[in-house]
Structure formats: structure tokens, C-alpha cells
């Protein structure tokens, strides 16, 4: 028996990085998986991988910057599988901007991907759960930077801090519907997207992961597969009644000073 046997799990932003790791972990635990992404190539490759390993998977092409497409990702999943039991909001935009140089256009991009898309995906998924009078779970992948973050992450922090508040608000609103909604504030993580960000914005070389790991307490960056295992636990019934929790999944301790 897997932790998610016969559960329908939709992972928005699931074609690469942390989202793809969660999709793999959910499939291993018996879930029927749907993943979204803008580009079909990585999404279809992941689906082929999961189905080749004996799982059931579906790719839904969607640009989550469009709220209508975020909602439609839920509708497509329901059309394919009949319902949505679990939703993961993993898509994230991490382009840089400070308080002084962020344009309204950049700010709106961050709000669209990092806050508006999760809002409307949750709206659609929770509506399906409530209509069926069935329990469900949501996990929002957030960031430890939501506590404040670096100066060059101003619009990112603004949007992700909003997602922290939304996670708690929605969890409170739907606790009597037996819909549990939690979040993970993840720290610096070794993903394809982070590799591109480090090279594009910080001039990093190919060995940036090793250099970064040497400076971190545990000697390594966060690993997507480890985050995925934790997310699957929160999606599953083994996490019990926990809802409205936003957990710091990081190796730096908030408030700790040297």
C-alpha cells in the first residue's frame, strides 16, 4: 500500500525541478498524476518516464501566468480522472528585482505566477472537493525568503509572502470541509531552474553548487527528492489533521544569530 494509492494528484509546475520530484514521489506512492508546464517537451518526457515505470500520468500544457489556464488545469485533470484529491502548487518565478528597480511589469509577473495562479488553482480544486463532499489536501511550495529574503528578491518576496497568508486563510476557511492546506517554505535548492537563475543573474560557473554547498550548515543544498518525500507525507492521510501549517524546510534557523 502506498501513501497515495488511487489518489488523483495535480502538480502545477510539475514538469521539472521540485514539482517533477513531487510527481515522481506521488506516482511511486500509488497516485494518478497530472503535471502542468508551459513547454511540452519536459512535461511529456516526465509522463513517459512515469508511465514507463508502471504509473498513470497526464501532461497538461498550461501557462500559469494566466489565471484561466491555472483553473483549467484542474478542469482538465477532473475530465481525465474524474476528480482531484490533492493539489500541489509548485510553479515559481524567481527573476530578480529590488525595491528601487522593479518595474510594474516585473511585479505583475511575480504576482501572476507566485500568488494568483495558486489562488485560482486552489479555488478550482477546492470547489471540486467541496462539491463531492470529499476530503482533500493542498501543498503550496513557498520559500524561506517569505520571511524577508534578500534585497534583490523584492517582488518575489512580496508575492510569496502573500501565498503564506493565503495558505493559512484557505486552510481556516475549509477546515470543516476536511480540506487540509499546508505550505513548505523551502530554502536554497538544487534544481534546473536555480542553475539557470544563478548563471543568468549572478554570473555563476558550472561549479556553483559545490561552492554553495561548502558554505551551508549541512554541506549540501536542499534536494528536490527530499522535499518531495515531505510533500507527499503532507498530501497523505499520514499527516493526520495538520492544516494551516507553513513549515520552514531549510537548514538556516529563523531568528538564529551568530
CSV table of C-alpha atoms in Angstrom, one decimal:
chain,number,residue,atom,x,y,z
A,1,UNK,CA,0.0,0.0,0.0
A,2,UNK,CA,1.3,3.4,-1.0
A,3,UNK,CA,0.7,6.6,0.9
A,4,UNK,CA,-1.3,8.0,-2.1
A,5,UNK,CA,-2.9,4.8,-3.5
A,6,UNK,CA,-5.6,5.8,-6.1
A,7,UNK,CA,-5.4,9.5,-5.2
A,8,UNK,CA,-5.5,11.9,-8.1
A,9,UNK,CA,-2.6,14.4,-7.6
A,10,UNK,CA,-2.3,17.5,-9.7
A,11,UNK,CA,1.2,19.1,-9.6
A,12,UNK,CA,1.1,22.6,-11.1
A,13,UNK,CA,4.6,23.5,-12.3
A,14,UNK,CA,5.4,19.8,-12.2
A,15,UNK,CA,7.4,19.3,-15.4
A,16,UNK,CA,10.8,20.0,-13.8
A,17,UNK,CA,12.6,20.8,-10.5
A,18,UNK,CA,10.8,20.3,-7.2
A,19,UNK,CA,7.4,19.8,-8.9
A,20,UNK,CA,8.8,16.9,-11.1
A,21,UNK,CA,10.3,15.3,-8.0
A,22,UNK,CA,6.9,15.5,-6.2
A,23,UNK,CA,5.2,14.0,-9.2
A,24,UNK,CA,7.7,11.1,-9.2
A,25,UNK,CA,7.3,10.6,-5.5
A,26,UNK,CA,3.5,10.7,-5.7
A,27,UNK,CA,3.5,8.2,-8.6
A,28,UNK,CA,5.7,5.8,-6.5
A,29,UNK,CA,3.2,6.0,-3.7
A,30,UNK,CA,0.4,4.9,-6.0
A,31,UNK,CA,-1.1,8.2,-7.2
A,32,UNK,CA,-2.7,9.0,-10.5
A,33,UNK,CA,-0.7,12.1,-11.5
A,34,UNK,CA,-1.2,15.1,-13.7
A,35,UNK,CA,1.5,17.7,-14.2
A,36,UNK,CA,1.4,21.1,-15.8
A,37,UNK,CA,4.1,23.1,-17.6
A,38,UNK,CA,4.5,25.7,-20.3
A,39,UNK,CA,6.8,23.6,-22.5
A,40,UNK,CA,5.5,20.2,-23.7
A,41,UNK,CA,8.9,18.5,-24.1
A,42,UNK,CA,9.9,18.2,-20.4
A,43,UNK,CA,6.3,17.5,-19.4
A,44,UNK,CA,5.8,14.8,-21.9
A,45,UNK,CA,9.2,13.3,-21.1
A,46,UNK,CA,8.2,13.1,-17.4
A,47,UNK,CA,4.9,11.5,-18.2
A,48,UNK,CA,6.7,8.9,-20.4
A,49,UNK,CA,9.0,8.2,-17.5
A,50,UNK,CA,6.2,7.7,-15.0
A,51,UNK,CA,4.1,5.6,-17.3
A,52,UNK,CA,7.1,3.5,-18.3
A,53,UNK,CA,7.6,2.7,-14.6
A,54,UNK,CA,4.0,1.4,-14.4
A,55,UNK,CA,2.3,4.6,-13.2
A,56,UNK,CA,-0.6,6.6,-14.5
A,57,UNK,CA,0.3,10.2,-15.6
A,58,UNK,CA,-1.0,13.0,-17.7
A,59,UNK,CA,0.6,16.2,-19.0
A,60,UNK,CA,-1.5,19.4,-19.2
A,61,UNK,CA,0.2,22.2,-21.1
A,62,UNK,CA,-0.6,25.5,-19.3
A,63,UNK,CA,0.8,28.9,-18.8
A,64,UNK,CA,0.1,29.6,-15.2
A,65,UNK,CA,0.6,33.3,-15.6
A,66,UNK,CA,-2.9,33.2,-17.0
A,67,UNK,CA,-5.4,32.6,-14.1
A,68,UNK,CA,-7.9,31.0,-16.6
A,69,UNK,CA,-5.3,28.4,-17.5
A,70,UNK,CA,-4.5,27.7,-13.8
A,71,UNK,CA,-8.2,27.0,-13.3
A,72,UNK,CA,-8.3,25.0,-16.5
A,73,UNK,CA,-5.5,22.7,-15.3
A,74,UNK,CA,-7.9,21.5,-12.6
A,75,UNK,CA,-10.8,21.0,-15.1
A,76,UNK,CA,-8.5,19.0,-17.4
A,77,UNK,CA,-7.5,16.8,-14.5
A,78,UNK,CA,-11.1,16.2,-13.5
A,79,UNK,CA,-12.1,15.5,-17.1
A,80,UNK,CA,-9.3,12.8,-17.3
A,81,UNK,CA,-9.6,11.2,-13.8
A,82,UNK,CA,-13.0,12.2,-12.5
A,83,UNK,CA,-11.8,14.3,-9.6
A,84,UNK,CA,-8.8,16.0,-7.9
A,85,UNK,CA,-7.8,14.7,-4.4
A,86,UNK,CA,-4.6,16.5,-4.0
A,87,UNK,CA,-3.1,19.7,-5.4
A,88,UNK,CA,0.5,20.9,-5.3
A,89,UNK,CA,1.3,24.5,-6.4
A,90,UNK,CA,5.0,24.3,-7.3
A,91,UNK,CA,5.4,26.8,-10.1
A,92,UNK,CA,7.6,29.7,-9.2
A,93,UNK,CA,9.1,32.8,-10.9
A,94,UNK,CA,12.5,33.8,-9.3
A,95,UNK,CA,13.6,36.7,-11.6
A,96,UNK,CA,15.4,39.4,-9.7
A,97,UNK,CA,14.3,42.9,-8.7
A,98,UNK,CA,14.9,45.3,-5.8
A,99,UNK,CA,12.5,47.8,-4.3
A,100,UNK,CA,14.2,50.5,-6.4
A,101,UNK,CA,14.5,48.9,-9.8
A,102,UNK,CA,11.4,46.6,-10.0
A,103,UNK,CA,9.0,47.7,-12.8
A,104,UNK,CA,5.3,47.3,-12.5
A,105,UNK,CA,5.5,44.7,-15.3
A,106,UNK,CA,8.0,42.6,-13.3
A,107,UNK,CA,5.9,42.9,-10.2
A,108,UNK,CA,2.8,41.8,-12.0
A,109,UNK,CA,4.7,38.8,-13.4
A,110,UNK,CA,5.6,37.7,-9.9
A,111,UNK,CA,2.1,38.2,-8.6
A,112,UNK,CA,0.7,36.2,-11.6
A,113,UNK,CA,2.9,33.1,-11.1
A,114,UNK,CA,3.7,33.1,-7.4
A,115,UNK,CA,0.3,34.2,-6.0
A,116,UNK,CA,-2.5,34.5,-8.5
A,117,UNK,CA,-2.0,31.1,-10.1
A,118,UNK,CA,-2.0,29.2,-6.7
A,119,UNK,CA,-5.1,31.2,-5.7
A,120,UNK,CA,-7.2,30.2,-8.7
A,121,UNK,CA,-5.9,26.6,-8.9
A,122,UNK,CA,-6.9,26.2,-5.3
A,123,UNK,CA,-10.2,27.8,-6.0
A,124,UNK,CA,-11.0,25.2,-8.7
A,125,UNK,CA,-9.6,22.2,-6.8
A,126,UNK,CA,-11.3,23.0,-3.5
A,127,UNK,CA,-14.6,23.6,-5.3
A,128,UNK,CA,-14.3,20.1,-6.8
A,129,UNK,CA,-13.6,18.6,-3.3
A,130,UNK,CA,-16.5,20.6,-1.7
A,131,UNK,CA,-18.9,19.7,-4.4
A,132,UNK,CA,-18.1,16.0,-3.9
A,133,UNK,CA,-18.2,16.4,-0.1
A,134,UNK,CA,-14.8,14.6,-0.1
A,135,UNK,CA,-11.7,15.4,1.9
A,136,UNK,CA,-8.6,16.7,0.0
A,137,UNK,CA,-5.2,18.2,0.5
A,138,UNK,CA,-3.2,21.0,-0.9
A,139,UNK,CA,0.5,21.7,-0.5
A,140,UNK,CA,1.9,25.1,-1.6
A,141,UNK,CA,5.6,25.2,-2.3
A,142,UNK,CA,6.7,28.6,-1.0
A,143,UNK,CA,10.1,29.9,0.1
A,144,UNK,CA,12.0,30.7,3.3
A,145,UNK,CA,12.6,34.1,1.7
A,146,UNK,CA,8.9,34.8,2.5
A,147,UNK,CA,10.2,35.8,5.9
A,148,UNK,CA,12.2,38.7,4.4
A,149,UNK,CA,14.7,37.5,1.8
A,150,UNK,CA,17.5,39.2,0.0
A,151,UNK,CA,17.2,42.8,-1.3
A,152,UNK,CA,17.2,41.5,-4.9
A,153,UNK,CA,14.1,39.4,-4.3
A,154,UNK,CA,11.6,42.2,-3.6
A,155,UNK,CA,8.8,41.2,-5.9
A,156,UNK,CA,9.3,37.5,-5.3
A,157,UNK,CA,9.1,38.0,-1.6
A,158,UNK,CA,6.0,40.2,-1.9
A,159,UNK,CA,4.2,37.5,-3.9
A,160,UNK,CA,5.3,34.5,-1.8
A,161,UNK,CA,4.6,36.2,1.5
A,162,UNK,CA,1.1,36.7,0.1
A,163,UNK,CA,1.0,32.9,-0.6
A,164,UNK,CA,1.8,32.3,3.1
A,165,UNK,CA,-1.2,34.3,4.2
A,166,UNK,CA,-3.4,32.7,1.6
A,167,UNK,CA,-2.4,29.2,2.7
A,168,UNK,CA,-3.5,29.9,6.2
A,169,UNK,CA,-6.6,31.8,5.2
A,170,UNK,CA,-7.8,29.0,2.9
A,171,UNK,CA,-6.9,26.3,5.4
A,172,UNK,CA,-9.0,28.1,8.1
A,173,UNK,CA,-11.9,28.6,5.6
A,174,UNK,CA,-12.2,25.0,4.6
A,175,UNK,CA,-11.2,23.0,7.7
A,176,UNK,CA,-14.8,21.8,8.2
A,177,UNK,CA,-14.9,20.7,4.6
A,178,UNK,CA,-12.0,18.3,5.6
A,179,UNK,CA,-9.7,20.0,3.1
A,180,UNK,CA,-6.2,20.4,4.5
A,181,UNK,CA,-4.0,23.1,3.1
A,182,UNK,CA,-0.3,23.4,4.1
A,183,UNK,CA,2.8,25.1,2.8
A,184,UNK,CA,6.6,24.4,2.7
A,185,UNK,CA,9.0,27.4,3.0
A,186,UNK,CA,11.9,25.7,1.2
A,187,UNK,CA,15.4,27.1,1.2
A,188,UNK,CA,18.2,27.1,-1.4
A,189,UNK,CA,17.5,24.0,-3.6
A,190,UNK,CA,19.5,22.3,-6.4
A,191,UNK,CA,17.1,22.5,-9.4
A,192,UNK,CA,17.4,23.1,-13.1
A,193,UNK,CA,15.7,26.5,-12.6
A,194,UNK,CA,18.1,27.5,-9.9
A,195,UNK,CA,21.0,26.6,-12.1
A,196,UNK,CA,19.7,28.9,-14.8
A,197,UNK,CA,19.0,31.7,-12.4
A,198,UNK,CA,22.5,31.6,-10.8
A,199,UNK,CA,24.1,31.7,-14.3
A,200,UNK,CA,21.8,34.4,-15.7
A,201,UNK,CA,21.7,36.8,-12.7
A,202,UNK,CA,24.8,36.1,-10.7
A,203,UNK,CA,27.4,35.0,-13.3
A,204,UNK,CA,27.9,31.6,-11.6
A,205,UNK,CA,30.1,29.0,-13.2
A,206,UNK,CA,29.3,25.3,-13.6
A,207,UNK,CA,30.7,24.6,-10.1
A,208,UNK,CA,28.4,27.0,-8.2
A,209,UNK,CA,26.6,24.1,-6.5
A,210,UNK,CA,29.8,22.8,-4.9
A,211,UNK,CA,30.8,26.3,-3.8
A,212,UNK,CA,27.4,27.0,-2.4
A,213,UNK,CA,27.2,23.6,-0.6
A,214,UNK,CA,30.6,24.3,1.1
A,215,UNK,CA,29.1,27.4,2.8
A,216,UNK,CA,25.9,25.7,4.1
A,217,UNK,CA,25.5,24.1,7.5
A,218,UNK,CA,24.7,20.6,6.2
A,219,UNK,CA,27.2,20.8,3.4
A,220,UNK,CA,24.7,20.5,0.6
A,221,UNK,CA,21.8,22.4,-1.0
A,222,UNK,CA,18.2,21.3,-0.5
A,223,UNK,CA,17.5,18.2,-2.6
A,224,UNK,CA,14.2,18.0,-4.6
A,225,UNK,CA,13.6,14.3,-3.8
A,226,UNK,CA,13.8,15.0,-0.1
A,227,UNK,CA,11.4,17.9,-0.4
A,228,UNK,CA,9.1,15.6,-2.5
A,229,UNK,CA,9.0,13.0,0.2
A,230,UNK,CA,7.9,15.6,2.8
A,231,UNK,CA,5.3,17.0,0.4
A,232,UNK,CA,3.9,13.5,-0.2
A,233,UNK,CA,3.6,13.0,3.6
A,234,UNK,CA,1.6,16.2,3.8
A,235,UNK,CA,-0.6,15.2,1.0
A,236,UNK,CA,-1.3,11.8,2.5
A,237,UNK,CA,-3.6,10.8,5.4
A,238,UNK,CA,-0.4,10.0,7.5
A,239,UNK,CA,-0.1,13.7,8.2
A,240,UNK,CA,-3.4,13.4,10.1
A,241,UNK,CA,-5.3,16.6,10.9
A,242,UNK,CA,-2.5,19.1,10.2
A,243,UNK,CA,-3.7,22.1,8.3
A,244,UNK,CA,-2.8,25.8,8.0
A,245,UNK,CA,0.9,25.0,8.8
A,246,UNK,CA,3.7,26.7,6.8
A,247,UNK,CA,6.8,24.7,7.6
A,248,UNK,CA,10.3,26.0,7.2
A,249,UNK,CA,12.1,23.3,5.2
A,250,UNK,CA,15.6,24.8,5.5
A,251,UNK,CA,18.9,24.4,7.3
A,252,UNK,CA,19.1,28.0,8.4
A,253,UNK,CA,17.1,28.8,11.6
A,254,UNK,CA,14.9,31.9,11.5
A,255,UNK,CA,16.0,34.3,14.3
A,256,UNK,CA,19.2,32.4,15.0
A,257,UNK,CA,22.2,34.7,15.1
A,258,UNK,CA,26.0,34.1,15.3
